[in-house]
Short mmCIF file of C-alpha atoms in Angstrom, two decimals:
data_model
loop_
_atom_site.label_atom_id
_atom_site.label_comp_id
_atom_site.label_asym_id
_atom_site.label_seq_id
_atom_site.Cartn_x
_atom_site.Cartn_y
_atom_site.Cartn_z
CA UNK U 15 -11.45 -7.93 3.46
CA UNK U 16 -8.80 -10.59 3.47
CA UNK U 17 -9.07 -13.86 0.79
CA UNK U 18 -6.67 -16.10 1.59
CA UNK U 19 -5.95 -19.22 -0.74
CA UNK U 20 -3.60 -22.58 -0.34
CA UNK U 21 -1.29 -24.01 -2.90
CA UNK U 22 -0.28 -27.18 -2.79
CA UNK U 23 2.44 -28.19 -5.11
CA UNK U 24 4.01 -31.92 -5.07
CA UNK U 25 7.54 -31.97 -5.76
CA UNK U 26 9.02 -35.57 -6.66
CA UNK U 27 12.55 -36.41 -6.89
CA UNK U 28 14.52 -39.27 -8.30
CA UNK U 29 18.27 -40.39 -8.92
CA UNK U 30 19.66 -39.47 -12.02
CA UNK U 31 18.21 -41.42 -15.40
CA UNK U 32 14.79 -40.65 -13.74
CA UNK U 33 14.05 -44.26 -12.89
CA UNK U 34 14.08 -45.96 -9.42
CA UNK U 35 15.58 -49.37 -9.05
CA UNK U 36 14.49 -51.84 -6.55
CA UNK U 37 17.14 -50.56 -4.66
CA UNK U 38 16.48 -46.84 -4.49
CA UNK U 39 14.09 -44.56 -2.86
CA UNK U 40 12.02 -41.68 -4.32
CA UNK U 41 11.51 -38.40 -2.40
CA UNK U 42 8.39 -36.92 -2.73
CA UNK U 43 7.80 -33.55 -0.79
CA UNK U 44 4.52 -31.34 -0.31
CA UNK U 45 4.84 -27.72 0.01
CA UNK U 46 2.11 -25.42 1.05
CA UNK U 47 2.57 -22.39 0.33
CA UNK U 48 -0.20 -19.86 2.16
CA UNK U 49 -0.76 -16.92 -0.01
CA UNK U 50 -3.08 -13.74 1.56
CA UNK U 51 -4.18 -10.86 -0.48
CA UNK U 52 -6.03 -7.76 0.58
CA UNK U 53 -9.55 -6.70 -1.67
CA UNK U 54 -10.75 -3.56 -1.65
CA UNK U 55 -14.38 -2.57 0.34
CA UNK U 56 -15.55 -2.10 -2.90
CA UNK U 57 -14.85 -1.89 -6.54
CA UNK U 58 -14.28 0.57 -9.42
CA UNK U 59 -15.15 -0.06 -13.25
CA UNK U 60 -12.89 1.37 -15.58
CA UNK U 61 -15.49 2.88 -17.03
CA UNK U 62 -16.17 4.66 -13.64
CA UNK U 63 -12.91 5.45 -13.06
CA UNK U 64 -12.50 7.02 -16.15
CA UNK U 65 -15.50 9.35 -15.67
CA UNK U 66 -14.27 10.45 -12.32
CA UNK U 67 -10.69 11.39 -13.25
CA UNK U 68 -12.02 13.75 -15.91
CA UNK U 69 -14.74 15.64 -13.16
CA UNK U 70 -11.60 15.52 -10.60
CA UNK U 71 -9.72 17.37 -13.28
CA UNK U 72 -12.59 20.12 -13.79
CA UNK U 73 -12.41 20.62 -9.86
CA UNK U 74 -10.01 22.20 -7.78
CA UNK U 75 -8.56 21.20 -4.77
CA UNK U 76 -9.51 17.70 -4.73
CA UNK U 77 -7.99 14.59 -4.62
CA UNK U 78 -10.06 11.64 -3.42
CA UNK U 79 -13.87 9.93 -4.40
CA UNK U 80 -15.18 9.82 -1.05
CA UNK U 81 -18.17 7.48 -0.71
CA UNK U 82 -21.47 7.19 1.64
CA UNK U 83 -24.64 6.10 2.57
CA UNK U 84 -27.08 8.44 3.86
CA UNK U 85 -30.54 8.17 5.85
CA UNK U 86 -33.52 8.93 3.51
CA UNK U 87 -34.44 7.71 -0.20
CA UNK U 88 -37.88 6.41 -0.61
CA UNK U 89 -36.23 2.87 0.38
CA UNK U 90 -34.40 3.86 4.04
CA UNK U 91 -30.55 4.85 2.57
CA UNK U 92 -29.32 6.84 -0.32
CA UNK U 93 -25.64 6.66 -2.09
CA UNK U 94 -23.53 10.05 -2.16
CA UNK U 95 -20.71 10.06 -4.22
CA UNK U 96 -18.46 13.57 -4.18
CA UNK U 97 -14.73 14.80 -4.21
CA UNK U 98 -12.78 15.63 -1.34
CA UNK U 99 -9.63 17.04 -0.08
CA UNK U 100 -8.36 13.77 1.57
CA UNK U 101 -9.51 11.16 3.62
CA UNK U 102 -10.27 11.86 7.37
CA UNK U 103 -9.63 9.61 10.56
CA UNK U 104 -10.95 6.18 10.43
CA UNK U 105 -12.25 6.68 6.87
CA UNK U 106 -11.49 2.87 4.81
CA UNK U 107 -9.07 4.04 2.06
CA UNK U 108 -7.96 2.00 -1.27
CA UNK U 109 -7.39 2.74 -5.00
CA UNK U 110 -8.55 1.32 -8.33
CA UNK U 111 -7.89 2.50 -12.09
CA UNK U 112 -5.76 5.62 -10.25
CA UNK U 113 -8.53 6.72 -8.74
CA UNK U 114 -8.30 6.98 -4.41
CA UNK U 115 -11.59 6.09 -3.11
CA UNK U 116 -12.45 6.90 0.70
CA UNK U 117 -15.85 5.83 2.56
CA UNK U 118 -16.64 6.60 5.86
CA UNK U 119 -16.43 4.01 8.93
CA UNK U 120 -20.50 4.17 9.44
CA UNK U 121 -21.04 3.57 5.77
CA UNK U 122 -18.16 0.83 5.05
CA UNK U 123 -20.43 -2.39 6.13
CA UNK U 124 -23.06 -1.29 4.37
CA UNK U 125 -20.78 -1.26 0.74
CA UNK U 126 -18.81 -4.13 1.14
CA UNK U 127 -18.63 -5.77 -2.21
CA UNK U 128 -20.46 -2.97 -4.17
CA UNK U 129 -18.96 -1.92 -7.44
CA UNK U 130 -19.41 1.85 -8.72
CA UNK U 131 -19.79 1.67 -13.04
CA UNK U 132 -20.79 4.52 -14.59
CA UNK U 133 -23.55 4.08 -17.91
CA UNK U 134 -24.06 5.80 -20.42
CA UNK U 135 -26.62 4.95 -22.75
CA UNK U 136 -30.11 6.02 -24.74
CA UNK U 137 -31.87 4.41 -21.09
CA UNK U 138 -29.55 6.21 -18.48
CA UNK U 139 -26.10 7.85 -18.14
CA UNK U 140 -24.68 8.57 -14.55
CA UNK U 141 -23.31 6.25 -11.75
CA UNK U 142 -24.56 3.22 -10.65
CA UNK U 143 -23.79 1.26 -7.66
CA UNK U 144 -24.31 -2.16 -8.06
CA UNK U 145 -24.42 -3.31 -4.14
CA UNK U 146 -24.93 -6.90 -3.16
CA UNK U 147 -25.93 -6.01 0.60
CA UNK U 148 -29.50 -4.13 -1.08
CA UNK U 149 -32.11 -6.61 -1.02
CA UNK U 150 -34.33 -3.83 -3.06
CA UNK U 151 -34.04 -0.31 -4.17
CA UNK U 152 -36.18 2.01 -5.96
CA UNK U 153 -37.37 3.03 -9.33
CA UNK U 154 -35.05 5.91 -9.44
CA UNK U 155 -32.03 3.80 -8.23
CA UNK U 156 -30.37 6.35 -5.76
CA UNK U 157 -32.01 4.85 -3.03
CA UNK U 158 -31.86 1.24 -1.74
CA UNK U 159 -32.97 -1.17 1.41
CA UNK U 160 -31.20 -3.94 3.85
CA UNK U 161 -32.22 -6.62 5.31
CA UNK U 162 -35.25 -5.80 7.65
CA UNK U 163 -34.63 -4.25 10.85
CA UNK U 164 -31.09 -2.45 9.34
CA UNK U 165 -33.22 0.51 8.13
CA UNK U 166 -36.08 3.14 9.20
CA UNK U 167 -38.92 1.89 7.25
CA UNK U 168 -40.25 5.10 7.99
CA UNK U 169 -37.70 7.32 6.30
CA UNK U 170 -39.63 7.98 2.75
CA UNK U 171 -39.61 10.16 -0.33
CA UNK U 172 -36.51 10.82 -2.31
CA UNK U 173 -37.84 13.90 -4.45
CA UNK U 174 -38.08 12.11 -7.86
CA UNK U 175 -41.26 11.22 -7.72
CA UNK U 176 -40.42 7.79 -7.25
CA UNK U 177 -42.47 5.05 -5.23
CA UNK U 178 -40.81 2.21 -2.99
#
């Protein structure tokens, strides 16, 4: 995704002593200067990326968080979060806290904006995907819903014993 912002900056000249006379004109010149920057699909807590680096040390052979939605959870889609080699053809790549993050083409849209934290407290300790595209998820949080008509409302049971 692309933000792009405008700066306007107002430079004003005079002649020297900083005072106009009746006589003399001031310049006064706008600028705009049109600045783009790139964000990410998605985000990274440090927190997260912390966690990760220290699993990606314990494994072998792999150098990048690759990222997906899946088909299934009790609420129509699941997150999977695992290691891989690289990323593959038409996979959406960027990195955060040193940590290179790939997600696949069919899962990218449904991510955008999301932010991956990892908790760990009395309550829970794991990942968590905070994703503003879910409009509802389910008690055991690995499995979450969009709008209606984006997923198979008939897609059910994610194993935890966990109702929609």
């Amino acid at each position: 995704m692309r933000e792009t912002s405008v700066t306007k900056c107002r430079v004003v000249s005079a002649p020297s002593g900083g005072f106009a006379g009746a006589d003399t004109v001031a310049t006064i010149v706008l600028e705009m200067a049109i600045q783009e920057r790139v964000l990410p699909l998605m985000t990274v807590t440090e927190a997260a990326a912390t966690k990760i680096k220290q699993l990606m040390s314990e494994e072998e052979d792999v150098n990048v968080l690759r990222v997906a939605i899946q088909g299934g959870g009790c609420s129509g889609f699941q997150y999977g979060l695992g290691f891989d080699r690289g990323p593959v053809e038409g996979d959406v790549e960027f990195a955060m806290h040193g940590v290179q993050v790939v997600v696949d083409p069919f899962s990218a849209p449904y991510l955008q904006g999301a932010e991956i934290d990892y908790v760990d407290s009395i309550e829970a300790a794991g990942f968590a995907i905070n994703n503003p595209n879910a409009v509802s998820s389910c008690g055991c949080g690995h499995s979450f819903q969009v709008e209606e008509g984006d997923a198979d409302a008939t897609v059910g049971g994610c194993g935890s014993g966990c109702s929609a």
